[in-house]
Amino acid sequence: MFKPPVALQAAKALSRRSRPAAFAAPPRPSASNTFFHPLSYTTPRAKDEKKDAEASADVEGGFARTDESVVFEYPDDAQMPRTPVVQGRGGMHFKRTLAQFSLENKVSLVTGGARGLGLVMSQALVASGSDLAIVDLNRKEAEEQAQKLVEQFKKENPGLEQLPNVTAHYADVANPDSVNNAIAEVISKHGRIDHLVTSAGFTENFDAISYPYDRMQKLWGVNVDGTYLFATGVAKHLMERKAPGSIVMIGSMSGAIVNVPQPQAPYNASKAAVRHLAASLAVEWAPHDIRVNCISPGYMLTALTRKILDERPDLRDKWTSLIPVGKMGTPEDLMGAVTFLLSDASKYITGADLRVDGGYTLT
């Protein structure tokens, strides 16, 4: 039965009182790194932006809107927080599992593998028996992490004589020549490439009108062009060898939903492109026995995300309130997913989008 108008008004008033308080807005970016536009197509502006945010949240749909005042620029490489290798995740002797999950006698290439999600997934592949080539814009950091991965593997597998071969390589993933050189260097070091994980990528938060165009081009160059260039380069190598292979592209739940409250339209569009690119190439390369899948993580507590939330703890409350499991994920939550999609355990799966998001996209 339909509720009478009085009951509906009372229910709406109660829901408004029970909603969490809106959060304060940080200062807008300076004129040196963005463009200012006085108009807003999401939350109306007011002289007191905090009161304005609270007022906008108190109307229907207020908590499902982006907030142009939430601005984050991707830090320079020197300011990026370092990522430690995962401790105590163990090698093949820790737990029994299906032999199909093993990556022994395989060579995997991970872009963006020197930090963040890429580093943790790299460690998962090494723990599963794969040799590894870390490709990153910061070669020095990649070399340091490669050494640490081998050291950690040795600690967790005492007495094992054969250690994984982990190498570090430089590439600007948005540059075709740099990508080709990196692939050639990996092949010269390892003899071949069997698996690829395209983890290089980044996000920034600007409202669409204020997003500096040159930064948007850089974002698309890394997230989309870099994924495409490495995927086609490795696929060509596999076809020339007439060898099967598996490619995992790292998308995002942002490729399927619109995040709130932070505005990030270009990033969302780039990850939607990655997701559909994986599906399209899966069909195109299926006759060559090359599988292509996508992993779409939700909110993950990387070192960079922790740094952002230290500055804006209110964002954590907002994000987790929209996640059915009630918490953000950790990079370790991707270790099983990437191993599964690269290994023979998923040999009849291609073109899939595996969302590791705590159920965010279900509601």
mmCIF file of C-alpha atoms in Angstrom:
data_model
loop_
_atom_site.group_PDB
_atom_site.id
_atom_site.type_symbol
_atom_site.label_atom_id
_atom_site.label_comp_id
_atom_site.label_asym_id
_atom_site.label_seq_id
_atom_site.Cartn_x
_atom_site.Cartn_y
_atom_site.Cartn_z
ATOM 1 C CA MET A 1 0.000 0.000 0.000
ATOM 2 C CA PHE A 2 1.107 3.572 -0.605
ATOM 3 C CA LYS A 3 1.984 5.642 2.465
ATOM 4 C CA PRO A 4 -0.085 8.827 3.035
ATOM 5 C CA PRO A 5 1.703 12.142 2.375
ATOM 6 C CA VAL A 6 2.065 12.932 6.081
ATOM 7 C CA ALA A 7 3.816 9.617 6.729
ATOM 8 C CA LEU A 8 6.121 10.135 3.759
ATOM 9 C CA GLN A 9 7.128 13.587 4.990
ATOM 10 C CA ALA A 10 7.805 12.241 8.465
ATOM 11 C CA ALA A 11 9.937 9.399 7.059
ATOM 12 C CA LYS A 12 11.958 11.821 4.934
ATOM 13 C CA ALA A 13 12.560 14.113 7.898
ATOM 14 C CA LEU A 14 13.713 11.180 10.009
ATOM 15 C CA SER A 15 16.088 9.932 7.288
ATOM 16 C CA ARG A 16 17.616 13.381 6.976
ATOM 17 C CA ARG A 17 18.301 13.551 10.705
ATOM 18 C CA SER A 18 19.881 10.074 10.663
ATOM 19 C CA ARG A 19 22.284 10.777 7.815
ATOM 20 C CA PRO A 20 25.990 11.368 8.614
ATOM 21 C CA ALA A 21 27.205 14.938 8.694
ATOM 22 C CA ALA A 22 28.715 16.231 5.476
ATOM 23 C CA PHE A 23 32.415 16.914 5.504
ATOM 24 C CA ALA A 24 34.366 20.112 5.277
ATOM 25 C CA ALA A 25 35.846 21.123 1.969
ATOM 26 C CA PRO A 26 39.596 21.543 1.338
ATOM 27 C CA PRO A 27 40.872 24.630 -0.474
ATOM 28 C CA ARG A 28 40.482 24.726 -4.228
ATOM 29 C CA PRO A 29 43.630 24.074 -6.333
ATOM 30 C CA SER A 30 45.763 27.081 -7.151
ATOM 31 C CA ALA A 31 45.580 28.830 -10.487
ATOM 32 C CA SER A 32 48.932 27.330 -11.394
ATOM 33 C CA ASN A 33 47.594 23.791 -11.692
ATOM 34 C CA THR A 34 43.945 24.161 -12.611
ATOM 35 C CA PHE A 35 41.349 26.403 -14.192
ATOM 36 C CA PHE A 36 38.601 28.064 -12.179
ATOM 37 C CA HIS A 37 35.022 28.193 -13.367
ATOM 38 C CA PRO A 38 32.427 29.968 -11.236
ATOM 39 C CA LEU A 39 29.561 27.719 -12.292
ATOM 40 C CA SER A 40 28.715 24.304 -10.836
ATOM 41 C CA TYR A 41 26.577 21.589 -12.300
ATOM 42 C CA THR A 42 26.589 19.421 -9.172
ATOM 43 C CA THR A 43 26.558 21.125 -5.781
ATOM 44 C CA PRO A 44 25.627 24.840 -5.788
ATOM 45 C CA ARG A 45 28.318 27.135 -4.418
ATOM 46 C CA ALA A 46 27.906 29.454 -1.454
ATOM 47 C CA LYS A 47 30.199 31.793 0.440
ATOM 48 C CA ASP A 48 30.482 29.247 3.256
ATOM 49 C CA GLU A 49 31.285 26.019 1.404
ATOM 50 C CA LYS A 50 30.956 23.879 4.549
ATOM 51 C CA LYS A 51 27.435 25.118 5.223
ATOM 52 C CA ASP A 52 26.709 24.778 1.523
ATOM 53 C CA ALA A 53 27.843 21.137 1.552
ATOM 54 C CA GLU A 54 25.702 20.416 4.613
ATOM 55 C CA ALA A 55 22.725 22.089 3.006
ATOM 56 C CA SER A 56 23.108 20.184 -0.257
ATOM 57 C CA ALA A 57 23.389 16.880 1.624
ATOM 58 C CA ASP A 58 20.112 17.654 3.364
ATOM 59 C CA VAL A 59 18.153 17.510 0.106
ATOM 60 C CA GLU A 60 17.028 14.394 -1.708
ATOM 61 C CA GLY A 61 19.952 12.784 -3.524
ATOM 62 C CA GLY A 62 22.525 14.933 -1.745
ATOM 63 C CA PHE A 63 24.664 11.980 -0.684
ATOM 64 C CA ALA A 64 24.782 10.546 -4.202
ATOM 65 C CA ARG A 65 26.359 13.604 -5.789
ATOM 66 C CA THR A 66 29.931 14.604 -6.505
ATOM 67 C CA ASP A 67 31.483 17.512 -4.637
ATOM 68 C CA GLU A 68 33.720 19.776 -6.722
ATOM 69 C CA SER A 69 35.595 20.904 -3.609
ATOM 70 C CA VAL A 70 37.187 17.447 -3.196
ATOM 71 C CA VAL A 71 40.434 17.901 -5.125
ATOM 72 C CA PHE A 72 43.472 15.614 -5.161
ATOM 73 C CA GLU A 73 46.369 15.875 -7.580
ATOM 74 C CA TYR A 74 48.567 12.837 -8.137
ATOM 75 C CA PRO A 75 51.875 13.542 -6.345
ATOM 76 C CA ASP A 76 55.249 13.810 -8.013
ATOM 77 C CA ASP A 77 57.343 10.659 -7.945
ATOM 78 C CA ALA A 78 59.598 12.017 -5.195
ATOM 79 C CA GLN A 79 56.576 12.576 -2.953
ATOM 80 C CA MET A 80 55.027 9.159 -3.477
ATOM 81 C CA PRO A 81 54.939 7.041 -0.297
ATOM 82 C CA ARG A 82 56.994 3.866 -0.543
ATOM 83 C CA THR A 83 55.301 0.472 -0.490
ATOM 84 C CA PRO A 84 56.756 -2.363 1.618
ATOM 85 C CA VAL A 85 56.614 -5.953 0.426
ATOM 86 C CA VAL A 86 53.980 -8.091 2.123
ATOM 87 C CA GLN A 87 55.257 -10.038 5.106
ATOM 88 C CA GLY A 88 54.462 -13.632 5.951
ATOM 89 C CA ARG A 89 52.298 -14.550 2.972
ATOM 90 C CA GLY A 90 54.260 -17.722 2.446
ATOM 91 C CA GLY A 91 55.340 -19.828 -0.445
ATOM 92 C CA MET A 92 54.224 -23.124 -1.888
ATOM 93 C CA HIS A 93 54.867 -25.056 1.321
ATOM 94 C CA PHE A 94 52.451 -23.102 3.501
ATOM 95 C CA LYS A 95 49.109 -24.482 2.340
ATOM 96 C CA ARG A 96 47.995 -27.141 -0.086
ATOM 97 C CA THR A 97 46.038 -26.014 -3.122
ATOM 98 C CA LEU A 98 45.166 -27.119 -6.645
ATOM 99 C CA ALA A 99 48.154 -27.586 -8.935
ATOM 100 C CA GLN A 100 46.255 -25.530 -11.521
ATOM 101 C CA PHE A 101 47.007 -22.370 -9.550
ATOM 102 C CA SER A 102 50.751 -22.809 -9.943
ATOM 103 C CA LEU A 103 52.695 -20.401 -12.134
ATOM 104 C CA GLU A 104 55.888 -22.464 -12.117
ATOM 105 C CA ASN A 105 58.041 -22.242 -15.242
ATOM 106 C CA LYS A 106 56.234 -19.086 -16.352
ATOM 107 C CA VAL A 107 57.509 -15.555 -16.905
ATOM 108 C CA SER A 108 55.210 -12.707 -15.876
ATOM 109 C CA LEU A 109 55.536 -9.009 -16.659
ATOM 110 C CA VAL A 110 53.864 -6.462 -14.359
ATOM 111 C CA THR A 111 53.701 -2.789 -15.295
ATOM 112 C CA GLY A 112 53.678 -0.347 -12.397
ATOM 113 C CA GLY A 113 55.087 -3.175 -10.311
ATOM 114 C CA ALA A 114 57.393 -1.132 -8.079
ATOM 115 C CA ARG A 115 54.704 0.056 -5.679
ATOM 116 C CA GLY A 116 51.073 -0.114 -4.663
ATOM 117 C CA LEU A 117 48.787 -2.750 -6.091
ATOM 118 C CA GLY A 118 51.344 -3.689 -8.746
ATOM 119 C CA LEU A 119 53.977 -4.607 -6.174
ATOM 120 C CA VAL A 120 51.628 -6.771 -4.110
ATOM 121 C CA MET A 121 50.362 -8.597 -7.186
ATOM 122 C CA SER A 122 53.967 -9.070 -8.297
ATOM 123 C CA GLN A 123 54.685 -10.735 -4.989
ATOM 124 C CA ALA A 124 51.693 -13.031 -5.451
ATOM 125 C CA LEU A 125 53.066 -14.215 -8.794
ATOM 126 C CA VAL A 126 56.520 -14.851 -7.348
ATOM 127 C CA ALA A 127 54.991 -16.766 -4.427
ATOM 128 C CA SER A 128 53.071 -18.855 -6.969
ATOM 129 C CA GLY A 129 56.267 -19.897 -8.752
ATOM 130 C CA SER A 130 56.585 -17.383 -11.586
ATOM 131 C CA ASP A 131 59.701 -15.549 -12.667
ATOM 132 C CA LEU A 132 58.985 -11.851 -12.823
ATOM 133 C CA ALA A 133 59.828 -8.692 -14.747
ATOM 134 C CA ILE A 134 58.869 -5.490 -12.946
ATOM 135 C CA VAL A 135 58.389 -2.604 -15.376
ATOM 136 C CA ASP A 136 58.109 0.858 -13.890
ATOM 137 C CA LEU A 137 58.798 4.515 -14.600
ATOM 138 C CA ASN A 138 61.089 4.542 -11.555
ATOM 139 C CA ARG A 139 63.750 1.982 -12.409
ATOM 140 C CA LYS A 140 65.743 2.475 -9.213
ATOM 141 C CA GLU A 141 62.746 1.717 -7.038
ATOM 142 C CA ALA A 142 61.887 -1.249 -9.248
ATOM 143 C CA GLU A 143 65.396 -2.649 -8.753
ATOM 144 C CA GLU A 144 65.138 -2.245 -4.974
ATOM 145 C CA GLN A 145 61.755 -3.952 -4.867
ATOM 146 C CA ALA A 146 62.922 -6.781 -7.109
ATOM 147 C CA GLN A 147 65.704 -7.526 -4.642
ATOM 148 C CA LYS A 148 63.313 -7.360 -1.682
ATOM 149 C CA LEU A 149 60.865 -9.747 -3.345
ATOM 150 C CA VAL A 150 63.589 -12.352 -3.781
ATOM 151 C CA GLU A 151 64.781 -11.864 -0.197
ATOM 152 C CA GLN A 152 61.252 -12.238 1.163
ATOM 153 C CA PHE A 153 60.644 -15.345 -0.943
ATOM 154 C CA LYS A 154 63.873 -16.865 0.377
ATOM 155 C CA LYS A 155 62.821 -16.201 3.990
ATOM 156 C CA GLU A 156 59.439 -17.801 3.451
ATOM 157 C CA ASN A 157 60.833 -20.815 1.605
ATOM 158 C CA PRO A 158 63.886 -21.891 3.615
ATOM 159 C CA GLY A 159 65.972 -24.594 1.986
ATOM 160 C CA LEU A 160 64.583 -23.990 -1.490
ATOM 161 C CA GLU A 161 67.495 -24.111 -3.901
ATOM 162 C CA GLN A 162 65.921 -22.532 -6.975
ATOM 163 C CA LEU A 163 64.981 -18.893 -6.362
ATOM 164 C CA PRO A 164 62.768 -16.848 -8.673
ATOM 165 C CA ASN A 165 64.404 -14.668 -11.304
ATOM 166 C CA VAL A 166 63.077 -11.159 -10.671
ATOM 167 C CA THR A 167 64.313 -8.308 -12.878
ATOM 168 C CA ALA A 168 63.599 -4.573 -13.068
ATOM 169 C CA HIS A 169 63.034 -2.566 -16.238
ATOM 170 C CA TYR A 170 62.196 1.014 -17.197
ATOM 171 C CA ALA A 171 59.303 2.079 -19.389
ATOM 172 C CA ASP A 172 57.191 5.124 -20.044
ATOM 173 C CA VAL A 173 54.055 3.112 -20.719
ATOM 174 C CA ALA A 174 52.491 5.874 -22.824
ATOM 175 C CA ASN A 175 55.433 5.910 -25.258
ATOM 176 C CA PRO A 176 55.364 3.197 -27.969
ATOM 177 C CA ASP A 177 59.157 3.124 -28.425
ATOM 178 C CA SER A 178 59.743 2.883 -24.683
ATOM 179 C CA VAL A 179 57.211 0.056 -24.404
ATOM 180 C CA ASN A 180 58.782 -1.882 -27.275
ATOM 181 C CA ASN A 181 62.254 -1.450 -25.784
ATOM 182 C CA ALA A 182 61.065 -2.679 -22.392
ATOM 183 C CA ILE A 183 59.399 -5.759 -23.872
ATOM 184 C CA ALA A 184 62.520 -6.569 -25.873
ATOM 185 C CA GLU A 185 64.684 -6.158 -22.774
ATOM 186 C CA VAL A 186 62.452 -8.480 -20.738
ATOM 187 C CA ILE A 187 62.598 -11.122 -23.461
ATOM 188 C CA SER A 188 66.379 -10.832 -23.609
ATOM 189 C CA LYS A 189 66.618 -11.334 -19.838
ATOM 190 C CA HIS A 190 64.016 -14.087 -19.440
ATOM 191 C CA GLY A 191 63.816 -15.644 -22.880
ATOM 192 C CA ARG A 192 60.071 -15.142 -23.178
ATOM 193 C CA ILE A 193 56.934 -13.607 -21.652
ATOM 194 C CA ASP A 194 53.936 -15.795 -20.746
ATOM 195 C CA HIS A 195 51.769 -13.486 -18.653
ATOM 196 C CA LEU A 196 51.087 -9.759 -18.446
ATOM 197 C CA VAL A 197 49.509 -7.612 -15.734
ATOM 198 C CA THR A 198 48.917 -3.972 -16.687
ATOM 199 C CA SER A 199 48.908 -2.278 -13.295
ATOM 200 C CA ALA A 200 50.463 1.069 -14.256
ATOM 201 C CA GLY A 201 47.866 3.769 -13.721
ATOM 202 C CA PHE A 202 46.837 6.679 -11.526
ATOM 203 C CA THR A 203 43.883 8.834 -10.569
ATOM 204 C CA GLU A 204 43.291 12.490 -9.787
ATOM 205 C CA ASN A 205 40.270 14.340 -8.480
ATOM 206 C CA PHE A 206 39.207 17.510 -10.242
ATOM 207 C CA ASP A 207 35.749 18.525 -11.374
ATOM 208 C CA ALA A 208 35.554 18.040 -15.137
ATOM 209 C CA ILE A 209 35.496 21.735 -16.028
ATOM 210 C CA SER A 210 38.549 22.519 -13.883
ATOM 211 C CA TYR A 211 40.653 19.502 -14.902
ATOM 212 C CA PRO A 212 43.843 20.760 -16.617
ATOM 213 C CA TYR A 213 43.781 19.305 -20.116
ATOM 214 C CA ASP A 214 47.460 18.370 -20.152
ATOM 215 C CA ARG A 215 47.014 16.339 -16.966
ATOM 216 C CA MET A 216 43.970 14.606 -18.431
ATOM 217 C CA GLN A 217 46.025 13.648 -21.487
ATOM 218 C CA LYS A 218 48.719 12.242 -19.203
ATOM 219 C CA LEU A 219 46.142 10.232 -17.258
ATOM 220 C CA TRP A 220 44.677 8.737 -20.412
ATOM 221 C CA GLY A 221 48.150 8.090 -21.791
ATOM 222 C CA VAL A 222 49.119 5.982 -18.781
ATOM 223 C CA ASN A 223 45.793 4.305 -18.021
ATOM 224 C CA VAL A 224 44.548 3.568 -21.534
ATOM 225 C CA ASP A 225 47.433 3.917 -24.007
ATOM 226 C CA GLY A 226 49.851 2.142 -21.671
ATOM 227 C CA THR A 227 47.473 -0.771 -21.227
ATOM 228 C CA TYR A 228 46.887 -1.043 -24.963
ATOM 229 C CA LEU A 229 50.556 -0.785 -25.938
ATOM 230 C CA PHE A 230 51.767 -3.452 -23.514
ATOM 231 C CA ALA A 231 48.865 -5.775 -24.275
ATOM 232 C CA THR A 232 49.407 -5.641 -28.026
ATOM 233 C CA GLY A 233 53.177 -5.904 -27.650
ATOM 234 C CA VAL A 234 53.019 -9.010 -25.464
ATOM 235 C CA ALA A 235 50.243 -10.553 -27.569
ATOM 236 C CA LYS A 236 52.374 -10.122 -30.708
ATOM 237 C CA HIS A 237 55.248 -11.883 -28.936
ATOM 238 C CA LEU A 238 52.950 -14.762 -27.916
ATOM 239 C CA MET A 239 51.576 -15.105 -31.453
ATOM 240 C CA GLU A 240 55.061 -15.205 -32.916
ATOM 241 C CA ARG A 241 55.909 -18.018 -30.507
ATOM 242 C CA LYS A 242 52.539 -19.701 -31.170
ATOM 243 C CA ALA A 243 52.296 -19.932 -27.393
ATOM 244 C CA PRO A 244 49.287 -19.567 -25.097
ATOM 245 C CA GLY A 245 49.214 -16.688 -22.667
ATOM 246 C CA SER A 246 47.132 -14.796 -20.165
ATOM 247 C CA ILE A 247 46.734 -11.039 -19.762
ATOM 248 C CA VAL A 248 45.136 -9.315 -16.786
ATOM 249 C CA MET A 249 44.275 -5.637 -17.106
ATOM 250 C CA ILE A 250 43.742 -3.675 -13.913
ATOM 251 C CA GLY A 251 40.581 -1.658 -14.262
ATOM 252 C CA SER A 252 38.508 -0.246 -11.426
ATOM 253 C CA MET A 253 34.986 -0.358 -10.099
ATOM 254 C CA SER A 254 35.029 3.271 -11.294
ATOM 255 C CA GLY A 255 34.691 1.888 -14.813
ATOM 256 C CA ALA A 256 31.189 0.711 -13.937
ATOM 257 C CA ILE A 257 29.940 3.247 -11.369
ATOM 258 C CA VAL A 258 30.378 6.939 -10.578
ATOM 259 C CA ASN A 259 32.307 7.523 -7.362
ATOM 260 C CA VAL A 260 31.046 10.033 -4.808
ATOM 261 C CA PRO A 261 31.808 12.525 -3.429
ATOM 262 C CA GLN A 262 35.092 13.038 -5.299
ATOM 263 C CA PRO A 263 34.728 14.106 -8.956
ATOM 264 C CA GLN A 264 36.899 12.043 -11.328
ATOM 265 C CA ALA A 265 35.143 11.759 -14.663
ATOM 266 C CA PRO A 266 38.292 11.316 -16.833
ATOM 267 C CA TYR A 267 39.613 8.538 -14.567
ATOM 268 C CA ASN A 268 36.252 6.763 -14.546
ATOM 269 C CA ALA A 269 36.076 6.935 -18.326
ATOM 270 C CA SER A 270 39.644 5.632 -18.669
ATOM 271 C CA LYS A 271 38.870 2.589 -16.529
ATOM 272 C CA ALA A 272 35.668 1.920 -18.469
ATOM 273 C CA ALA A 273 37.872 1.923 -21.558
ATOM 274 C CA VAL A 274 40.242 -0.592 -19.963
ATOM 275 C CA ARG A 275 37.376 -2.884 -19.012
ATOM 276 C CA HIS A 276 35.909 -2.910 -22.522
ATOM 277 C CA LEU A 277 39.346 -3.161 -24.096
ATOM 278 C CA ALA A 278 39.881 -6.382 -22.155
ATOM 279 C CA ALA A 279 36.580 -7.771 -23.394
ATOM 280 C CA SER A 280 37.263 -6.768 -26.999
ATOM 281 C CA LEU A 281 40.783 -8.199 -27.092
ATOM 282 C CA ALA A 282 39.568 -11.381 -25.404
ATOM 283 C CA VAL A 283 37.351 -12.042 -28.419
ATOM 284 C CA GLU A 284 39.955 -10.935 -30.947
ATOM 285 C CA TRP A 285 42.748 -13.082 -29.513
ATOM 286 C CA ALA A 286 40.757 -16.139 -28.469
ATOM 287 C CA PRO A 287 41.787 -18.043 -31.653
ATOM 288 C CA HIS A 288 45.422 -17.579 -30.582
ATOM 289 C CA ASP A 289 44.803 -19.104 -27.127
ATOM 290 C CA ILE A 290 45.466 -15.771 -25.441
ATOM 291 C CA ARG A 291 43.097 -15.012 -22.597
ATOM 292 C CA VAL A 292 42.401 -11.415 -21.554
ATOM 293 C CA ASN A 293 40.579 -10.572 -18.341
ATOM 294 C CA CYS A 294 40.100 -7.552 -16.128
ATOM 295 C CA ILE A 295 40.273 -7.032 -12.367
ATOM 296 C CA SER A 296 38.291 -4.054 -11.081
ATOM 297 C CA PRO A 297 39.338 -3.191 -7.531
ATOM 298 C CA GLY A 298 37.217 -1.085 -5.220
ATOM 299 C CA TYR A 299 38.604 1.235 -2.573
ATOM 300 C CA MET A 300 42.004 -0.167 -1.563
ATOM 301 C CA LEU A 301 44.195 0.954 1.338
ATOM 302 C CA THR A 302 47.398 1.518 -0.590
ATOM 303 C CA ALA A 303 50.163 3.698 0.831
ATOM 304 C CA LEU A 304 48.899 6.611 -1.270
ATOM 305 C CA THR A 305 45.272 6.107 -0.210
ATOM 306 C CA ARG A 306 46.316 6.003 3.435
ATOM 307 C CA LYS A 307 48.153 9.300 2.951
ATOM 308 C CA ILE A 308 45.024 10.895 1.446
ATOM 309 C CA LEU A 309 42.778 9.578 4.222
ATOM 310 C CA ASP A 310 45.182 10.850 6.881
ATOM 311 C CA GLU A 311 44.493 14.306 5.465
ATOM 312 C CA ARG A 312 40.769 13.689 4.949
ATOM 313 C CA PRO A 313 39.525 11.030 7.437
ATOM 314 C CA ASP A 314 35.951 12.063 6.661
ATOM 315 C CA LEU A 315 36.347 10.471 3.224
ATOM 316 C CA ARG A 316 36.973 7.079 4.816
ATOM 317 C CA ASP A 317 33.637 7.298 6.650
ATOM 318 C CA LYS A 318 31.851 8.327 3.461
ATOM 319 C CA TRP A 319 33.408 5.565 1.357
ATOM 320 C CA THR A 320 32.954 2.737 3.858
ATOM 321 C CA SER A 321 29.314 3.739 4.410
ATOM 322 C CA LEU A 322 28.711 2.764 0.767
ATOM 323 C CA ILE A 323 30.544 -0.597 0.914
ATOM 324 C CA PRO A 324 28.282 -3.533 1.927
ATOM 325 C CA VAL A 325 31.091 -5.342 3.806
ATOM 326 C CA GLY A 326 31.713 -2.134 5.746
ATOM 327 C CA LYS A 327 35.429 -1.741 5.159
ATOM 328 C CA MET A 328 37.978 -0.879 2.497
ATOM 329 C CA GLY A 329 40.076 -3.577 0.881
ATOM 330 C CA THR A 330 43.813 -4.109 1.168
ATOM 331 C CA PRO A 331 46.212 -4.741 -1.731
ATOM 332 C CA GLU A 332 46.642 -8.328 -0.472
ATOM 333 C CA ASP A 333 43.013 -8.951 -1.436
ATOM 334 C CA LEU A 334 44.133 -8.911 -5.078
ATOM 335 C CA MET A 335 46.798 -11.600 -4.701
ATOM 336 C CA GLY A 336 44.435 -14.522 -5.159
ATOM 337 C CA ALA A 337 42.456 -12.818 -7.909
ATOM 338 C CA VAL A 338 45.443 -12.102 -10.154
ATOM 339 C CA THR A 339 46.957 -15.553 -9.584
ATOM 340 C CA PHE A 340 43.646 -17.192 -10.451
ATOM 341 C CA LEU A 341 43.181 -15.255 -13.704
ATOM 342 C CA LEU A 342 46.737 -15.842 -14.903
ATOM 343 C CA SER A 343 46.854 -19.532 -14.032
ATOM 344 C CA ASP A 344 45.283 -22.613 -15.611
ATOM 345 C CA ALA A 345 42.682 -22.533 -12.842
ATOM 346 C CA SER A 346 40.830 -20.031 -15.070
ATOM 347 C CA LYS A 347 41.732 -21.513 -18.451
ATOM 348 C CA TYR A 348 38.108 -21.333 -19.694
ATOM 349 C CA ILE A 349 37.623 -17.743 -18.518
ATOM 350 C CA THR A 350 38.296 -14.851 -20.869
ATOM 351 C CA GLY A 351 36.773 -11.400 -21.232
ATOM 352 C CA ALA A 352 35.641 -11.422 -17.606
ATOM 353 C CA ASP A 353 35.614 -8.454 -15.249
ATOM 354 C CA LEU A 354 36.354 -9.627 -11.708
ATOM 355 C CA ARG A 355 35.270 -6.917 -9.286
ATOM 356 C CA VAL A 356 37.104 -6.974 -5.979
ATOM 357 C CA ASP A 357 35.144 -4.194 -4.294
ATOM 358 C CA GLY A 358 33.449 -5.536 -1.147
ATOM 359 C CA GLY A 359 30.107 -5.430 -2.942
ATOM 360 C CA TYR A 360 30.228 -1.674 -3.691
ATOM 361 C CA THR A 361 28.889 -2.034 -7.232
ATOM 362 C CA LEU A 362 25.962 -4.197 -6.095
ATOM 363 C CA THR A 363 24.042 -1.429 -4.368
#
